[in-house]
Amino acid sequence: VSIRDKLGPRFQLKVPRIDVFVICVVTLLSNFPKGTNIAYAVGVGVAICAISHAWKSGQQFEWRVSYDGEKKFYDIDGPCFFAATNRFMKVMNPDDDPAEVEVRFSENTSLMDYTSMEALHKIAVSYKEKGKTVVFTSLCKESQRLIEKSARLVGSIEYSGRTVSVQDLP
């Protein structure tokens, strides 16, 4: 009786499929073709894991929509980077949105790279073309720095920093 027969389906559920795939790919690449360097196989394994991590992180991007009178709010939660920007741009709808829109980022949200900057820029331009305003609020300090560094690219973005309430000390 083999270990696989003893553990049965429980064994297969404990190891993520991507890890099993990476193990198989690295094993195959380190043995075939003959003379392949193991460093190349490990590099391919690391690349596969990095792509998998980016994909999973992009799936954590969530949003909620709320209204306050004539103003629409998008509450964004999750990392905003190259894997999530396409979903972010599809959520925003300048054709059907009211004249004033506010995008509020949660504490867990930060702009990670320049593709998120480009997404904010495209969103701001599309709302401006429709004669509407969109304001991005609650950006963390790192995100504000990223916007300021890319000022030529994202000149049409209106944003405000995260407001932190400080309690009085006794």
CSV table of N, CA and C in Angstrom, one decimal:
chain,number,residue,atom,x,y,z
A,1,VAL,N,0.9,-1.2,0.0
A,1,VAL,CA,0.0,0.0,0.0
A,1,VAL,C,0.9,1.2,0.0
A,2,SER,N,0.7,2.1,-1.0
A,2,SER,CA,1.5,3.3,-1.1
A,2,SER,C,0.9,4.4,-0.2
A,3,ILE,N,1.7,5.5,0.0
A,3,ILE,CA,1.3,6.6,0.8
A,3,ILE,C,0.1,7.3,0.2
A,4,ARG,N,0.1,7.4,-1.1
A,4,ARG,CA,-1.0,8.0,-1.9
A,4,ARG,C,-2.3,7.3,-1.6
A,5,ASP,N,-2.3,5.9,-1.5
A,5,ASP,CA,-3.5,5.2,-1.2
A,5,ASP,C,-3.9,5.4,0.2
A,6,LYS,N,-3.0,5.5,1.1
A,6,LYS,CA,-3.3,5.7,2.5
A,6,LYS,C,-4.0,7.1,2.7
A,7,LEU,N,-3.4,8.1,2.1
A,7,LEU,CA,-3.9,9.5,2.3
A,7,LEU,C,-5.1,9.8,1.4
A,8,GLY,N,-5.1,9.2,0.3
A,8,GLY,CA,-6.2,9.4,-0.6
A,8,GLY,C,-6.4,10.9,-1.0
A,9,PRO,N,-7.7,11.3,-1.2
A,9,PRO,CA,-7.9,12.7,-1.7
A,9,PRO,C,-7.5,13.8,-0.7
A,10,ARG,N,-7.3,13.4,0.6
A,10,ARG,CA,-6.8,14.5,1.5
A,10,ARG,C,-5.4,15.0,1.2
A,11,PHE,N,-4.6,14.1,0.6
A,11,PHE,CA,-3.3,14.5,0.3
A,11,PHE,C,-3.3,15.5,-0.9
A,12,GLN,N,-4.2,15.3,-1.8
A,12,GLN,CA,-4.2,16.2,-2.9
A,12,GLN,C,-4.8,17.6,-2.6
A,13,LEU,N,-5.6,17.7,-1.5
A,13,LEU,CA,-6.1,19.0,-1.1
A,13,LEU,C,-5.1,19.8,-0.3
A,14,LYS,N,-4.1,19.2,0.3
A,14,LYS,CA,-3.2,20.0,1.1
A,14,LYS,C,-2.1,20.7,0.4
A,15,VAL,N,-1.8,20.4,-0.8
A,15,VAL,CA,-0.8,21.0,-1.6
A,15,VAL,C,-1.5,21.8,-2.7
A,16,PRO,N,-1.3,23.1,-2.8
A,16,PRO,CA,-1.9,23.9,-3.9
A,16,PRO,C,-1.5,23.4,-5.3
A,17,ARG,N,-2.4,23.5,-6.2
A,17,ARG,CA,-2.1,23.0,-7.5
A,17,ARG,C,-0.9,23.7,-8.2
A,18,ILE,N,-0.8,25.0,-8.0
A,18,ILE,CA,0.3,25.7,-8.6
A,18,ILE,C,1.6,25.2,-8.1
A,19,ASP,N,1.7,24.9,-6.8
A,19,ASP,CA,2.9,24.3,-6.2
A,19,ASP,C,3.3,23.0,-6.8
A,20,VAL,N,2.3,22.1,-7.0
A,20,VAL,CA,2.5,20.9,-7.7
A,20,VAL,C,3.0,21.1,-9.1
A,21,PHE,N,2.4,22.0,-9.8
A,21,PHE,CA,2.8,22.3,-11.2
A,21,PHE,C,4.2,22.8,-11.2
A,22,VAL,N,4.6,23.7,-10.3
A,22,VAL,CA,6.0,24.3,-10.3
A,22,VAL,C,7.0,23.1,-10.0
A,23,ILE,N,6.7,22.3,-9.0
A,23,ILE,CA,7.6,21.2,-8.7
A,23,ILE,C,7.8,20.3,-9.9
A,24,CYS,N,6.7,20.0,-10.6
A,24,CYS,CA,6.8,19.1,-11.8
A,24,CYS,C,7.6,19.8,-12.9
A,25,VAL,N,7.4,21.1,-13.1
A,25,VAL,CA,8.1,21.9,-14.2
A,25,VAL,C,9.6,21.9,-13.9
A,26,VAL,N,9.9,22.3,-12.6
A,26,VAL,CA,11.3,22.4,-12.2
A,26,VAL,C,12.0,21.0,-12.3
A,27,THR,N,11.3,20.0,-11.9
A,27,THR,CA,11.9,18.7,-12.0
A,27,THR,C,12.2,18.3,-13.4
A,28,LEU,N,11.2,18.5,-14.3
A,28,LEU,CA,11.4,18.2,-15.7
A,28,LEU,C,12.5,19.0,-16.3
A,29,LEU,N,12.5,20.3,-16.1
A,29,LEU,CA,13.5,21.2,-16.7
A,29,LEU,C,14.9,20.9,-16.2
A,30,SER,N,15.0,20.5,-14.9
A,30,SER,CA,16.4,20.2,-14.4
A,30,SER,C,16.9,18.9,-14.9
A,31,ASN,N,16.1,18.0,-15.4
A,31,ASN,CA,16.5,16.7,-15.9
A,31,ASN,C,16.5,16.6,-17.4
A,32,PHE,N,15.6,17.3,-18.1
A,32,PHE,CA,15.5,17.3,-19.5
A,32,PHE,C,15.4,18.7,-20.1
A,33,PRO,N,16.0,19.0,-21.1
A,33,PRO,CA,16.9,18.3,-22.0
A,33,PRO,C,18.3,18.1,-21.3
A,34,LYS,N,19.0,17.1,-21.7
A,34,LYS,CA,20.2,16.7,-21.1
A,34,LYS,C,21.2,17.9,-21.1
A,35,GLY,N,21.8,18.1,-19.9
A,35,GLY,CA,22.8,19.2,-19.8
A,35,GLY,C,22.2,20.5,-19.4
A,36,THR,N,20.9,20.6,-19.0
A,36,THR,CA,20.2,21.8,-18.6
A,36,THR,C,20.7,22.2,-17.2
A,37,ASN,N,21.0,23.4,-17.0
A,37,ASN,CA,21.4,23.9,-15.7
A,37,ASN,C,20.2,24.0,-14.8
A,38,ILE,N,20.4,23.6,-13.5
A,38,ILE,CA,19.3,23.6,-12.6
A,38,ILE,C,18.9,25.0,-12.2
A,39,ALA,N,19.8,26.0,-12.4
A,39,ALA,CA,19.5,27.4,-12.1
A,39,ALA,C,18.4,27.9,-13.1
A,40,TYR,N,18.5,27.5,-14.3
A,40,TYR,CA,17.4,27.8,-15.3
A,40,TYR,C,16.1,27.3,-14.9
A,41,ALA,N,16.1,26.0,-14.4
A,41,ALA,CA,14.8,25.4,-14.0
A,41,ALA,C,14.2,26.1,-12.8
A,42,VAL,N,15.1,26.5,-11.8
A,42,VAL,CA,14.6,27.2,-10.7
A,42,VAL,C,14.1,28.6,-11.1
A,43,GLY,N,14.8,29.3,-12.0
A,43,GLY,CA,14.4,30.6,-12.5
A,43,GLY,C,13.0,30.5,-13.1
A,44,VAL,N,12.7,29.5,-13.9
A,44,VAL,CA,11.4,29.3,-14.5
A,44,VAL,C,10.4,29.1,-13.4
A,45,GLY,N,10.7,28.3,-12.4
A,45,GLY,CA,9.8,28.0,-11.2
A,45,GLY,C,9.5,29.3,-10.5
A,46,VAL,N,10.5,30.2,-10.3
A,46,VAL,CA,10.3,31.4,-9.6
A,46,VAL,C,9.4,32.3,-10.4
A,47,ALA,N,9.6,32.4,-11.7
A,47,ALA,CA,8.8,33.2,-12.6
A,47,ALA,C,7.3,32.7,-12.6
A,48,ILE,N,7.1,31.4,-12.6
A,48,ILE,CA,5.7,30.9,-12.5
A,48,ILE,C,5.1,31.3,-11.2
A,49,CYS,N,5.8,31.2,-10.1
A,49,CYS,CA,5.3,31.5,-8.8
A,49,CYS,C,5.0,33.0,-8.7
A,50,ALA,N,5.8,33.9,-9.3
A,50,ALA,CA,5.6,35.3,-9.3
A,50,ALA,C,4.3,35.6,-10.1
A,51,ILE,N,4.1,35.0,-11.3
A,51,ILE,CA,2.9,35.2,-12.1
A,51,ILE,C,1.7,34.8,-11.3
A,52,SER,N,1.8,33.6,-10.6
A,52,SER,CA,0.7,33.1,-9.9
A,52,SER,C,0.3,34.1,-8.7
A,53,HIS,N,1.3,34.6,-8.0
A,53,HIS,CA,1.1,35.5,-6.9
A,53,HIS,C,0.4,36.8,-7.4
A,54,ALA,N,0.9,37.3,-8.6
A,54,ALA,CA,0.3,38.5,-9.1
A,54,ALA,C,-1.2,38.3,-9.5
A,55,TRP,N,-1.5,37.1,-10.1
A,55,TRP,CA,-2.8,36.8,-10.4
A,55,TRP,C,-3.7,36.7,-9.2
A,56,LYS,N,-3.3,36.1,-8.2
A,56,LYS,CA,-4.1,35.9,-6.9
A,56,LYS,C,-4.3,37.3,-6.3
A,57,SER,N,-3.2,38.1,-6.3
A,57,SER,CA,-3.4,39.5,-5.7
A,57,SER,C,-4.3,40.3,-6.5
A,58,GLY,N,-4.3,40.2,-7.8
A,58,GLY,CA,-5.3,40.9,-8.6
A,58,GLY,C,-6.7,40.5,-8.4
A,59,GLN,N,-6.9,39.3,-8.0
A,59,GLN,CA,-8.3,38.8,-7.7
A,59,GLN,C,-8.8,39.4,-6.4
A,60,GLN,N,-7.9,39.9,-5.5
A,60,GLN,CA,-8.4,40.5,-4.2
A,60,GLN,C,-8.9,41.9,-4.4
A,61,PHE,N,-8.9,42.4,-5.5
A,61,PHE,CA,-9.4,43.8,-5.8
A,61,PHE,C,-10.9,43.8,-5.7
A,62,GLU,N,-11.5,44.6,-4.8
A,62,GLU,CA,-13.0,44.6,-4.7
A,62,GLU,C,-13.4,46.1,-4.6
A,63,TRP,N,-14.7,46.3,-4.9
A,63,TRP,CA,-15.3,47.6,-4.9
A,63,TRP,C,-16.8,47.5,-4.5
A,64,ARG,N,-17.2,48.6,-3.9
A,64,ARG,CA,-18.6,48.8,-3.6
A,64,ARG,C,-19.1,50.2,-4.1
A,65,VAL,N,-20.3,50.2,-4.5
A,65,VAL,CA,-20.9,51.5,-5.0
A,65,VAL,C,-21.9,52.0,-4.0
A,66,SER,N,-21.9,53.3,-3.8
A,66,SER,CA,-23.0,53.9,-2.9
A,66,SER,C,-23.3,55.3,-3.5
A,67,TYR,N,-24.4,55.8,-3.0
A,67,TYR,CA,-24.9,57.1,-3.5
A,67,TYR,C,-25.2,58.0,-2.3
A,68,ASP,N,-24.9,59.3,-2.4
A,68,ASP,CA,-25.3,60.3,-1.4
A,68,ASP,C,-25.9,61.5,-2.2
A,69,GLY,N,-27.2,61.4,-2.4
A,69,GLY,CA,-27.8,62.4,-3.3
A,69,GLY,C,-27.4,62.3,-4.7
A,70,GLU,N,-26.8,63.3,-5.3
A,70,GLU,CA,-26.4,63.3,-6.7
A,70,GLU,C,-25.0,62.9,-6.8
A,71,LYS,N,-24.3,62.5,-5.8
A,71,LYS,CA,-22.9,62.1,-5.8
A,71,LYS,C,-22.8,60.6,-5.7
A,72,LYS,N,-21.9,60.0,-6.5
A,72,LYS,CA,-21.7,58.5,-6.5
A,72,LYS,C,-20.3,58.3,-5.9
A,73,PHE,N,-20.3,57.2,-5.1
A,73,PHE,CA,-19.0,56.8,-4.4
A,73,PHE,C,-18.6,55.4,-4.8
A,74,TYR,N,-17.4,55.3,-5.2
A,74,TYR,CA,-16.8,54.0,-5.4
A,74,TYR,C,-15.8,53.7,-4.2
A,75,ASP,N,-16.1,52.7,-3.4
A,75,ASP,CA,-15.2,52.3,-2.4
A,75,ASP,C,-14.3,51.2,-2.8
A,76,ILE,N,-13.0,51.4,-2.9
A,76,ILE,CA,-12.1,50.5,-3.5
A,76,ILE,C,-11.3,49.8,-2.4
A,77,ASP,N,-11.1,48.5,-2.5
A,77,ASP,CA,-10.4,47.7,-1.5
A,77,ASP,C,-9.5,46.7,-2.2
A,78,GLY,N,-8.2,46.6,-1.8
A,78,GLY,CA,-7.3,45.7,-2.4
A,78,GLY,C,-6.2,46.4,-3.2
A,79,PRO,N,-5.1,45.7,-3.5
A,79,PRO,CA,-4.0,46.4,-4.2
A,79,PRO,C,-4.4,46.8,-5.6
A,80,CYS,N,-3.9,47.9,-6.0
A,80,CYS,CA,-4.2,48.4,-7.4
A,80,CYS,C,-2.8,48.4,-8.1
A,81,PHE,N,-2.7,47.4,-9.0
A,81,PHE,CA,-1.4,47.3,-9.8
A,81,PHE,C,-1.8,46.7,-11.1
A,82,PHE,N,-0.8,46.3,-11.9
A,82,PHE,CA,-1.1,45.9,-13.3
A,82,PHE,C,-2.1,44.8,-13.4
A,83,ALA,N,-2.2,43.9,-12.5
A,83,ALA,CA,-3.1,42.8,-12.6
A,83,ALA,C,-4.6,43.2,-12.3
A,84,ALA,N,-4.8,44.3,-11.6
A,84,ALA,CA,-6.1,44.7,-11.2
A,84,ALA,C,-6.6,46.0,-11.9
A,85,THR,N,-5.8,46.6,-12.7
A,85,THR,CA,-6.2,47.9,-13.3
A,85,THR,C,-7.3,47.7,-14.4
A,86,ASN,N,-7.2,46.6,-15.1
A,86,ASN,CA,-8.2,46.4,-16.1
A,86,ASN,C,-9.6,46.2,-15.4
A,87,ARG,N,-9.7,45.5,-14.3
A,87,ARG,CA,-11.0,45.4,-13.6
A,87,ARG,C,-11.4,46.8,-13.1
A,88,PHE,N,-10.5,47.6,-12.6
A,88,PHE,CA,-10.8,48.9,-12.0
A,88,PHE,C,-11.3,49.8,-13.1
A,89,MET,N,-10.8,49.8,-14.3
A,89,MET,CA,-11.3,50.6,-15.4
A,89,MET,C,-12.6,50.2,-15.9
A,90,LYS,N,-12.9,48.9,-15.8
A,90,LYS,CA,-14.2,48.4,-16.2
A,90,LYS,C,-15.3,48.7,-15.3
A,91,VAL,N,-15.0,48.9,-14.0
A,91,VAL,CA,-15.9,49.3,-13.0
A,91,VAL,C,-16.4,50.7,-13.2
A,92,MET,N,-15.5,51.6,-13.5
A,92,MET,CA,-15.8,53.0,-13.6
A,92,MET,C,-16.6,53.2,-14.9
A,93,ASN,N,-17.7,53.9,-14.9
A,93,ASN,CA,-18.6,54.1,-16.0
A,93,ASN,C,-19.0,55.6,-16.2
A,94,PRO,N,-18.2,56.3,-16.9
A,94,PRO,CA,-18.4,57.7,-17.1
A,94,PRO,C,-19.7,58.0,-17.8
A,95,ASP,N,-20.2,57.1,-18.6
A,95,ASP,CA,-21.4,57.4,-19.4
A,95,ASP,C,-22.7,57.4,-18.5
A,96,ASP,N,-22.7,56.5,-17.5
A,96,ASP,CA,-23.9,56.4,-16.7
A,96,ASP,C,-23.8,57.1,-15.3
A,97,ASP,N,-22.6,57.5,-14.9
A,97,ASP,CA,-22.4,58.1,-13.6
A,97,ASP,C,-22.9,59.5,-13.6
A,98,PRO,N,-23.2,60.0,-12.4
A,98,PRO,CA,-23.7,61.4,-12.2
A,98,PRO,C,-22.5,62.3,-12.4
A,99,ALA,N,-22.8,63.6,-12.3
A,99,ALA,CA,-21.7,64.7,-12.6
A,99,ALA,C,-20.6,64.6,-11.6
A,100,GLU,N,-20.8,64.2,-10.4
A,100,GLU,CA,-19.8,64.2,-9.4
A,100,GLU,C,-19.6,62.7,-8.9
A,101,VAL,N,-18.3,62.3,-9.0
A,101,VAL,CA,-18.0,60.9,-8.6
A,101,VAL,C,-16.7,61.0,-7.7
A,102,GLU,N,-16.8,60.2,-6.6
A,102,GLU,CA,-15.6,60.2,-5.7
A,102,GLU,C,-15.2,58.7,-5.5
A,103,VAL,N,-13.9,58.5,-5.7
A,103,VAL,CA,-13.4,57.1,-5.5
A,103,VAL,C,-12.6,57.1,-4.2
A,104,ARG,N,-13.0,56.3,-3.3
A,104,ARG,CA,-12.4,56.3,-2.0
A,104,ARG,C,-11.6,55.0,-1.8
A,105,PHE,N,-10.4,55.1,-1.5
A,105,PHE,CA,-9.5,54.0,-1.3
A,105,PHE,C,-9.5,53.6,0.1
A,106,SER,N,-9.5,52.3,0.4
A,106,SER,CA,-9.5,51.8,1.8
A,106,SER,C,-8.1,51.8,2.3
A,107,GLU,N,-7.9,51.5,3.6
A,107,GLU,CA,-6.6,51.4,4.2
A,107,GLU,C,-5.7,50.3,3.5
A,108,ASN,N,-6.3,49.3,3.0
A,108,ASN,CA,-5.6,48.2,2.4
A,108,ASN,C,-5.2,48.5,0.9
A,109,THR,N,-5.6,49.6,0.4
A,109,THR,CA,-5.4,49.9,-1.0
A,109,THR,C,-4.2,50.9,-1.1
A,110,SER,N,-3.3,50.6,-2.1
A,110,SER,CA,-2.3,51.5,-2.5
A,110,SER,C,-2.0,51.3,-3.9
A,111,LEU,N,-1.6,52.3,-4.6
A,111,LEU,CA,-1.2,52.3,-6.0
A,111,LEU,C,0.2,51.7,-6.1
A,112,MET,N,0.4,50.6,-6.7
A,112,MET,CA,1.6,49.9,-6.6
A,112,MET,C,2.6,50.2,-7.8
A,113,ASP,N,2.1,50.6,-8.9
A,113,ASP,CA,3.0,50.8,-10.1
A,113,ASP,C,2.4,51.8,-11.0
A,114,TYR,N,3.1,52.0,-12.1
A,114,TYR,CA,2.7,53.0,-13.1
A,114,TYR,C,1.5,52.6,-13.9
A,115,THR,N,1.2,51.3,-14.0
A,115,THR,CA,0.0,51.0,-14.7
A,115,THR,C,-1.3,51.4,-13.9
A,116,SER,N,-1.2,51.4,-12.6
A,116,SER,CA,-2.3,52.0,-11.9
A,116,SER,C,-2.4,53.5,-12.1
A,117,MET,N,-1.3,54.2,-12.2
A,117,MET,CA,-1.3,55.6,-12.5
A,117,MET,C,-1.9,55.9,-13.8
A,118,GLU,N,-1.6,55.0,-14.8
A,118,GLU,CA,-2.2,55.2,-16.2
A,118,GLU,C,-3.7,54.9,-16.1
A,119,ALA,N,-4.1,54.0,-15.3
A,119,ALA,CA,-5.5,53.7,-15.2
A,119,ALA,C,-6.3,54.9,-14.6
A,120,LEU,N,-5.7,55.5,-13.5
A,120,LEU,CA,-6.3,56.7,-12.9
A,120,LEU,C,-6.4,57.8,-13.9
A,121,HIS,N,-5.3,58.0,-14.7
A,121,HIS,CA,-5.2,59.0,-15.7
A,121,HIS,C,-6.3,58.8,-16.8
A,122,LYS,N,-6.5,57.6,-17.3
A,122,LYS,CA,-7.5,57.3,-18.3
A,122,LYS,C,-8.9,57.5,-17.7
A,123,ILE,N,-9.1,57.2,-16.5
A,123,ILE,CA,-10.4,57.4,-15.9
A,123,ILE,C,-10.7,58.9,-15.7
A,124,ALA,N,-9.7,59.6,-15.3
A,124,ALA,CA,-9.9,61.1,-15.1
A,124,ALA,C,-10.2,61.7,-16.4
A,125,VAL,N,-9.5,61.3,-17.5
A,125,VAL,CA,-9.7,61.9,-18.8
A,125,VAL,C,-11.0,61.6,-19.3
A,126,SER,N,-11.5,60.3,-19.2
A,126,SER,CA,-12.8,60.0,-19.7
A,126,SER,C,-13.9,60.7,-19.0
A,127,TYR,N,-13.8,60.9,-17.7
A,127,TYR,CA,-14.8,61.7,-17.0
A,127,TYR,C,-14.8,63.2,-17.4
A,128,LYS,N,-13.6,63.7,-17.6
A,128,LYS,CA,-13.4,65.1,-18.0
A,128,LYS,C,-14.0,65.3,-19.4
A,129,GLU,N,-13.9,64.4,-20.3
A,129,GLU,CA,-14.4,64.5,-21.7
A,129,GLU,C,-16.0,64.5,-21.6
A,130,LYS,N,-16.6,63.9,-20.6
A,130,LYS,CA,-18.0,63.9,-20.5
A,130,LYS,C,-18.5,65.1,-19.7
A,131,GLY,N,-17.6,65.9,-19.2
A,131,GLY,CA,-18.0,67.1,-18.4
A,131,GLY,C,-18.3,66.8,-17.0
A,132,LYS,N,-17.7,65.7,-16.5
A,132,LYS,CA,-18.0,65.2,-15.1
A,132,LYS,C,-16.7,65.3,-14.3
A,133,THR,N,-16.8,65.3,-13.0
A,133,THR,CA,-15.6,65.3,-12.2
A,133,THR,C,-15.5,64.0,-11.4
A,134,VAL,N,-14.3,63.6,-11.3
A,134,VAL,CA,-13.9,62.4,-10.5
A,134,VAL,C,-12.8,62.8,-9.6
A,135,VAL,N,-12.9,62.5,-8.3
A,135,VAL,CA,-11.9,62.8,-7.3
A,135,VAL,C,-11.5,61.5,-6.6
A,136,PHE,N,-10.2,61.3,-6.5
A,136,PHE,CA,-9.7,60.1,-5.8
A,136,PHE,C,-9.3,60.5,-4.4
A,137,THR,N,-9.8,59.9,-3.4
A,137,THR,CA,-9.6,60.3,-2.0
A,137,THR,C,-9.0,59.1,-1.2
A,138,SER,N,-8.4,59.5,-0.1
A,138,SER,CA,-7.8,58.6,0.9
A,138,SER,C,-6.6,57.8,0.3
A,139,LEU,N,-5.9,58.5,-0.5
A,139,LEU,CA,-4.6,57.9,-1.0
A,139,LEU,C,-3.6,57.9,0.1
A,140,CYS,N,-2.8,56.8,0.3
A,140,CYS,CA,-1.8,56.8,1.3
A,140,CYS,C,-0.6,57.6,0.8
A,141,LYS,N,0.4,57.8,1.7
A,141,LYS,CA,1.5,58.7,1.3
A,141,LYS,C,2.3,58.1,0.2
A,142,GLU,N,2.5,56.8,0.1
A,142,GLU,CA,3.3,56.2,-1.0
A,142,GLU,C,2.6,56.4,-2.3
A,143,SER,N,1.3,56.3,-2.3
A,143,SER,CA,0.5,56.5,-3.6
A,143,SER,C,0.6,58.0,-4.0
A,144,GLN,N,0.6,58.9,-3.0
A,144,GLN,CA,0.7,60.3,-3.3
A,144,GLN,C,2.1,60.6,-3.9
A,145,ARG,N,3.1,60.0,-3.4
A,145,ARG,CA,4.4,60.2,-3.9
A,145,ARG,C,4.6,59.7,-5.3
A,146,LEU,N,3.9,58.5,-5.6
A,146,LEU,CA,4.0,58.0,-6.9
A,146,LEU,C,3.3,58.9,-7.9
A,147,ILE,N,2.2,59.5,-7.5
A,147,ILE,CA,1.5,60.4,-8.4
A,147,ILE,C,2.3,61.7,-8.7
A,148,GLU,N,2.9,62.2,-7.6
A,148,GLU,CA,3.8,63.4,-7.8
A,148,GLU,C,5.0,63.1,-8.6
A,149,LYS,N,5.6,61.9,-8.5
A,149,LYS,CA,6.7,61.6,-9.4
A,149,LYS,C,6.3,61.4,-10.8
A,150,SER,N,5.1,61.1,-11.1
A,150,SER,CA,4.7,60.9,-12.5
A,150,SER,C,3.7,62.0,-12.9
A,151,ALA,N,4.0,63.2,-12.5
A,151,ALA,CA,3.2,64.4,-12.7
A,151,ALA,C,2.9,64.7,-14.2
A,152,ARG,N,3.8,64.4,-15.0
A,152,ARG,CA,3.6,64.7,-16.5
A,152,ARG,C,2.6,63.7,-17.0
A,153,LEU,N,2.6,62.5,-16.5
A,153,LEU,CA,1.7,61.4,-17.0
A,153,LEU,C,0.3,61.6,-16.5
A,154,VAL,N,0.1,62.0,-15.2
A,154,VAL,CA,-1.2,62.0,-14.6
A,154,VAL,C,-1.6,63.4,-14.1
A,155,GLY,N,-1.3,64.4,-15.0
A,155,GLY,CA,-1.6,65.8,-14.6
A,155,GLY,C,-3.1,66.1,-14.3
A,156,SER,N,-4.0,65.3,-14.9
A,156,SER,CA,-5.4,65.6,-14.7
A,156,SER,C,-6.1,64.8,-13.5
A,157,ILE,N,-5.3,64.3,-12.7
A,157,ILE,CA,-5.9,63.5,-11.5
A,157,ILE,C,-6.0,64.5,-10.3
A,158,GLU,N,-7.2,64.5,-9.8
A,158,GLU,CA,-7.5,65.2,-8.5
A,158,GLU,C,-7.5,64.2,-7.4
A,159,TYR,N,-6.7,64.4,-6.4
A,159,TYR,CA,-6.7,63.5,-5.3
A,159,TYR,C,-6.5,64.2,-4.0
A,160,SER,N,-6.8,63.4,-2.9
A,160,SER,CA,-6.5,64.0,-1.6
A,160,SER,C,-5.9,62.8,-0.7
A,161,GLY,N,-5.2,63.2,0.3
A,161,GLY,CA,-4.5,62.3,1.1
A,161,GLY,C,-5.5,61.6,2.1
A,162,ARG,N,-5.0,60.6,2.8
A,162,ARG,CA,-5.7,59.9,3.8
A,162,ARG,C,-5.8,60.8,5.0
A,163,THR,N,-6.9,61.0,5.5
A,163,THR,CA,-7.1,61.8,6.8
A,163,THR,C,-7.0,60.8,8.0
A,164,VAL,N,-6.1,61.2,8.9
A,164,VAL,CA,-5.9,60.3,10.1
A,164,VAL,C,-6.4,61.1,11.3
A,165,SER,N,-7.3,60.5,12.0
A,165,SER,CA,-7.8,61.2,13.2
A,165,SER,C,-6.9,60.9,14.4
A,166,VAL,N,-6.6,61.9,15.1
A,166,VAL,CA,-5.7,61.7,16.3
A,166,VAL,C,-6.5,62.0,17.5
A,167,GLN,N,-6.4,61.1,18.4
A,167,GLN,CA,-7.2,61.3,19.7
A,167,GLN,C,-6.3,62.1,20.6
A,168,ASP,N,-7.0,62.9,21.4
A,168,ASP,CA,-6.4,63.7,22.5
A,168,ASP,C,-5.8,62.8,23.5
A,169,LEU,N,-4.6,63.1,24.0
A,169,LEU,CA,-4.0,62.3,25.1
A,169,LEU,C,-4.6,62.8,26.4
A,170,PRO,N,-4.8,62.0,27.4
A,170,PRO,CA,-5.3,62.4,28.7
A,170,PRO,C,-4.3,63.3,29.4
